[in-house]
Coordinates of C-alpha atoms and ligand atoms in Angstrom, one line a residue:
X1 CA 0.0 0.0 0.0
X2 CA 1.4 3.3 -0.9
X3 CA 1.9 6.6 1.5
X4 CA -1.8 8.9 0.8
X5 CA -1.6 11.9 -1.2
X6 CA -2.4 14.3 1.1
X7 CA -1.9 14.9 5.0
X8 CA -4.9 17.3 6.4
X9 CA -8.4 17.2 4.0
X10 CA -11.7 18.8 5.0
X11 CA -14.7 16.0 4.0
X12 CA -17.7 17.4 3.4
X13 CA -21.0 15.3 4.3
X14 CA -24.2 16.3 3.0
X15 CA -27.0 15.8 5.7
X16 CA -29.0 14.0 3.0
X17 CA -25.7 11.5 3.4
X18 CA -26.8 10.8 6.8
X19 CA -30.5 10.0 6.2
X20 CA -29.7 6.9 4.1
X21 CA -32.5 6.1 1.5
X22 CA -35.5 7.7 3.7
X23 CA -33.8 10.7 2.5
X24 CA -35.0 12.4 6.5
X25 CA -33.4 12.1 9.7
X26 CA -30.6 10.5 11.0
X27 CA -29.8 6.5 9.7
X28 CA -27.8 4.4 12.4
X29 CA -26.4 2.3 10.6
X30 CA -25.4 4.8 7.3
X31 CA -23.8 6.9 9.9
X32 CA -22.1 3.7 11.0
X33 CA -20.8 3.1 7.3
X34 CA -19.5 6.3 7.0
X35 CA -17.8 6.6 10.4
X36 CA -16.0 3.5 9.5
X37 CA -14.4 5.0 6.0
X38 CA -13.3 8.0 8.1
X39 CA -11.7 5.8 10.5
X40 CA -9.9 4.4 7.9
X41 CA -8.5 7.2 6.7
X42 CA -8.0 8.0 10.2
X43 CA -5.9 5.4 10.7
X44 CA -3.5 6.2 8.0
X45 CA -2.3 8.9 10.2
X46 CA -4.1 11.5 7.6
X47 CA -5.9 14.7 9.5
X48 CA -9.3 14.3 8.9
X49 CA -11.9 17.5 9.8
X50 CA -15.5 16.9 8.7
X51 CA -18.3 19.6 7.8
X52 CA -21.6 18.2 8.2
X53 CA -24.5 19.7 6.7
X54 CA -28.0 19.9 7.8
X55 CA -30.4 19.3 5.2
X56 CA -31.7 16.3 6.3
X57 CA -33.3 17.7 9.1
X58 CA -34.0 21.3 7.9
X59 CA -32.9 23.6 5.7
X60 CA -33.1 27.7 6.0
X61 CA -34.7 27.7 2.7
X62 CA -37.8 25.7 3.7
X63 CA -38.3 27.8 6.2
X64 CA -37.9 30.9 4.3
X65 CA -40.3 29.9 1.7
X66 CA -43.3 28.7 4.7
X67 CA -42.9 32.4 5.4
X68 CA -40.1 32.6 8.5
X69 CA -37.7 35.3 9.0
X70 CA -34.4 33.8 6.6
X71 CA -31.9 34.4 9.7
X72 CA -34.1 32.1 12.1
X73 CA -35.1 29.4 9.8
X74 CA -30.8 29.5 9.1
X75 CA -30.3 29.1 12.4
X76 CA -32.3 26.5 12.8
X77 CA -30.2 24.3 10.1
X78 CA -27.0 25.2 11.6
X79 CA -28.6 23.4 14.7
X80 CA -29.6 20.8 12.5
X81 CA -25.6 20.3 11.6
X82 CA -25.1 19.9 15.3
X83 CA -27.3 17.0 15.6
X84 CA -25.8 15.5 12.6
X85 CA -22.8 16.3 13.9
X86 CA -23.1 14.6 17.7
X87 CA -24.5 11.4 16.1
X88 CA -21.2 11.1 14.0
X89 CA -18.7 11.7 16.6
X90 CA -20.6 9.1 18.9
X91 CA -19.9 6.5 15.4
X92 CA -16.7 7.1 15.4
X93 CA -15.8 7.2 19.4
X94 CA -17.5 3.7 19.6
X95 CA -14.9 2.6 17.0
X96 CA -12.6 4.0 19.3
X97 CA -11.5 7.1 17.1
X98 CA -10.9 10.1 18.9
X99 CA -12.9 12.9 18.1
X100 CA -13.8 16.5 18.9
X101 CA -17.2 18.5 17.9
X102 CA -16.4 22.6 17.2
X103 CA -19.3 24.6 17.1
X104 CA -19.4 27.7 15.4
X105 CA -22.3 29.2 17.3
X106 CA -21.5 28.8 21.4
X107 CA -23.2 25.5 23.4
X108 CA -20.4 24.8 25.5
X109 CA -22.6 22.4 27.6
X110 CA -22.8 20.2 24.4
X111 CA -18.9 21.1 22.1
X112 CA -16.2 23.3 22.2
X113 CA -16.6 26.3 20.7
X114 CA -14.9 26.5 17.3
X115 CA -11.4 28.2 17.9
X116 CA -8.7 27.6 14.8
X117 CA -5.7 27.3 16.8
X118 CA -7.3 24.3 19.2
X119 CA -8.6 22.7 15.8
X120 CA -5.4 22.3 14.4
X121 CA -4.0 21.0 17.8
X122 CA -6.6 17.9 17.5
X123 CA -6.0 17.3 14.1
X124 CA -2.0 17.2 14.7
X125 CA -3.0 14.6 17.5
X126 CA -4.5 12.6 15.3
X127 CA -8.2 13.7 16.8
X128 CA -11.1 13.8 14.0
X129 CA -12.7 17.3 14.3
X130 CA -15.8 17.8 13.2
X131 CA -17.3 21.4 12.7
X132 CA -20.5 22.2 13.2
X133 CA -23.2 24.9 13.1
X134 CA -22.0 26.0 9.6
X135 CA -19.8 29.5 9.6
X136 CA -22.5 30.2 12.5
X137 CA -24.0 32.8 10.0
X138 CA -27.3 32.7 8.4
X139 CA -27.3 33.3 4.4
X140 CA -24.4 30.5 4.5
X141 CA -24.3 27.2 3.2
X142 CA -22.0 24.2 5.0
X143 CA -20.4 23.7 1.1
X144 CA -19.0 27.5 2.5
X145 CA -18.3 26.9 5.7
X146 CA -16.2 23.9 4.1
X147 CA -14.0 26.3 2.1
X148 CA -13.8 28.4 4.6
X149 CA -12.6 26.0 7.2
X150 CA -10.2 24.4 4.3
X151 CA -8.7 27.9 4.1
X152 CA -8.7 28.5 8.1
X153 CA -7.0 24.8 8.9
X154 CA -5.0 24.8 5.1
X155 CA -6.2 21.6 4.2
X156 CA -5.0 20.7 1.3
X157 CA -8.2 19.2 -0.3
X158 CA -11.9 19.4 0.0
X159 CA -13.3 15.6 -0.4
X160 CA -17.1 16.1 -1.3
X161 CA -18.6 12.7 -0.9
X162 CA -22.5 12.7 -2.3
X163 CA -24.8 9.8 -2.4
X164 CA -26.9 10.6 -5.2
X165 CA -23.5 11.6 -7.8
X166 CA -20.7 10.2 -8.4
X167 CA -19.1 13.6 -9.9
X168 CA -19.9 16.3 -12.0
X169 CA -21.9 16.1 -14.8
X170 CA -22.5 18.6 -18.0
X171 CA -25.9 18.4 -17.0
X172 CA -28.5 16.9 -14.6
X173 CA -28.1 12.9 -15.3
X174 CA -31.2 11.9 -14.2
X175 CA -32.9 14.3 -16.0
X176 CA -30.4 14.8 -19.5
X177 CA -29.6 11.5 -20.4
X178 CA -26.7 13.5 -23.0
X179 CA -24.9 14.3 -19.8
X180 CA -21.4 13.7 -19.3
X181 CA -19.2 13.2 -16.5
X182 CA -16.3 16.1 -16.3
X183 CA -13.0 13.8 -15.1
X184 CA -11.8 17.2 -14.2
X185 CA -12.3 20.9 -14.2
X186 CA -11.3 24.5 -12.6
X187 CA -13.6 26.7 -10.6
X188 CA -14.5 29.0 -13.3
X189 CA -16.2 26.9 -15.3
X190 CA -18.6 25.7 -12.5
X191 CA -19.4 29.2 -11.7
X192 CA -19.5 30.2 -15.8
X193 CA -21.4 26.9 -16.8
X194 CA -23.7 27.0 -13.4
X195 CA -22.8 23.9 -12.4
X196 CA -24.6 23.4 -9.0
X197 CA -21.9 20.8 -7.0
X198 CA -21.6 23.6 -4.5
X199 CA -22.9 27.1 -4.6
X200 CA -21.0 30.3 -6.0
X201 CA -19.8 31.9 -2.8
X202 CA -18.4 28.4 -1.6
X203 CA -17.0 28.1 -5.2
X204 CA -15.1 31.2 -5.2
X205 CA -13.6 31.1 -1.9
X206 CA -12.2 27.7 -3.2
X207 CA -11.0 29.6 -6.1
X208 CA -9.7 32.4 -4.2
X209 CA -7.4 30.3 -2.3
X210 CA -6.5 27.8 -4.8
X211 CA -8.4 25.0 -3.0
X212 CA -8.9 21.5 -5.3
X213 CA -11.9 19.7 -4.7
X214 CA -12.8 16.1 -5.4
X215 CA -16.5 15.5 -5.6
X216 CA -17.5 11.3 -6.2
X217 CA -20.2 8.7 -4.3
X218 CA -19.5 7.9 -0.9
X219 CA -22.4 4.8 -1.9
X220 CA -19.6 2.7 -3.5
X221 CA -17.2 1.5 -0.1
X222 CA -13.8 2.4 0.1
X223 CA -13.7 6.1 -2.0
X224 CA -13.1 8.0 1.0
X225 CA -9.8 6.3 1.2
X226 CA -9.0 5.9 -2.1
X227 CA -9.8 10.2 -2.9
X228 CA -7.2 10.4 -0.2
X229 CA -4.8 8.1 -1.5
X230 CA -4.7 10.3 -4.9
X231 CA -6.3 7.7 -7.1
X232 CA -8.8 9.2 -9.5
X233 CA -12.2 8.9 -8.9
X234 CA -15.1 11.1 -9.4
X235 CA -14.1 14.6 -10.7
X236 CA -11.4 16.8 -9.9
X237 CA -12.1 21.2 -9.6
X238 CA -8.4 22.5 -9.6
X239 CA -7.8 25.2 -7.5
X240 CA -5.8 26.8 -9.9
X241 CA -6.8 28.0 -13.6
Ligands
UDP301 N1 -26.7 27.3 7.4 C1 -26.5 28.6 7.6 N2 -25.2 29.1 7.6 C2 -24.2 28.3 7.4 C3 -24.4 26.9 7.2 C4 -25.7 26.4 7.2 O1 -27.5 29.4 7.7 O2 -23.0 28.8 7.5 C5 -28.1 26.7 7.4 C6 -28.9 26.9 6.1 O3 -30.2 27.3 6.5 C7 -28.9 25.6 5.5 C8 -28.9 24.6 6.7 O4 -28.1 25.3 7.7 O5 -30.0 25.3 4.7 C9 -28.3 23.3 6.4 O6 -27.0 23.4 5.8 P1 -26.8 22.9 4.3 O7 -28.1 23.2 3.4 O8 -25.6 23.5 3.7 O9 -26.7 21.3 4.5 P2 -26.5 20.2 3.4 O10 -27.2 20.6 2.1 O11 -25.1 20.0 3.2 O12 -27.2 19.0 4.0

């Protein structure tokens, strides 16, 4: 087995990863499955943090559109992250992985609050982070707050692992049966081409700071590890032009 590509990468789950195929709530045993990939990239001494987003429990949108103020129904999806984010550190401390939940908006009853320097402490010890409670602003997405954090931490790649693609496509698949699958391309043309793998102000805060993404299915075992172990799967958005 070879050395892994890179040392410190930001994984981004969707909430809608965590819900398995009832496509709501929280699914034991998917959260299982996914703690155990991380572990195993864990284990290959690689410094894993995790943003976990919200959307299977509720998102700000929703909210918005039933007639709620936009700020509180967003708060209410960064709390939805927390969630998310309590049930997947308890996965991965049962498997005996070490593992530390920042908040971005104070709870200190339930996390730590999220402060930069501590994160990068864990993840030097080997300690998975996860961050939750997106940026802790509303009009945010948890795609942002995992470019953001990439930045903040300098990972040195966001892993984007979706269950319902298994990269980026020219075009919806389900819907355009034309569509093809990009092996690789830069930020500018998902922003020019309105490519929706993650939304413009998370795109261009990758671009920004010259921050590759990988975006592939987490449904087929193992491509958690082998994303971090450089092999090519899914499709590649090159930080740089
Ligand atoms: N959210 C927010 N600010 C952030 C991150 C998230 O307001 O920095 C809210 C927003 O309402 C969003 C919800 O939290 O709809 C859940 O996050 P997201 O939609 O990104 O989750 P995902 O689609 O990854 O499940």
């Amino acid at each position: 087995m070879g050395t892994p590509k890179y040392k410190r990468v930001v994984l981004k789950l969707s909430g809608e990863a965590l819900a398995g195929s009832e496509g709501f709530g929280i699914n034991p045993s998917v959260i299982k499955s996914i703690a155990e990939e991380v572990k195993e990239v864990a284990e290959l001494q690689v410094e894993v943090a995790v943003v976990v987003g919200g959307g299977n429990i509720w998102r700000g949108k929703i909210g918005s559109e039933m007639g709620m103020d936009r700020a509180s129904a967003d708060y209410m999806g960064m709390l939805a992250t927390v969630m998310n984010s309590l049930a997947l550190q308890d996965s991965l401390e049962q498997m005996g992985i070490e593992t530390r939940v920042q908040t971005s908006i104070d709870m200190r009853q339930v996390a730590e609050p999220y402060i930069r320097r501590r994160a990068i402490r864990h993840l030097e010890k080997k300690r998975v982070v996860i961050f939750a409670a997106g940026t802790g602003n509303p009009y945010f997405s948890t795609d942002t707050t995992a470019a953001l954090r990439a930045a903040e931490i300098e990972a040195e790649v966001i892993l984007m692992a979706k269950n319902n693609v298994d990269g980026v496509y020219s075009a919806d698949p389900k819907i355009d049966k034309s569509a093809t699958k990009y092996d690789e391309l830069s930020y500018l043309d998902l922003l020019k081409d309105g490519l929706t793998v993650m939304d413009s102000t998370a795109s261009s805060l990758c671009m920004d700071n010259n921050i590759p993404l990988i975006v592939f299915s987490f449904t087929e075992k193992g491509n958690i590890k082998r994303a971090v172990m450089g092999e090519t799967i899914g499709t590649t958005v090159r930080g740089k032009n």
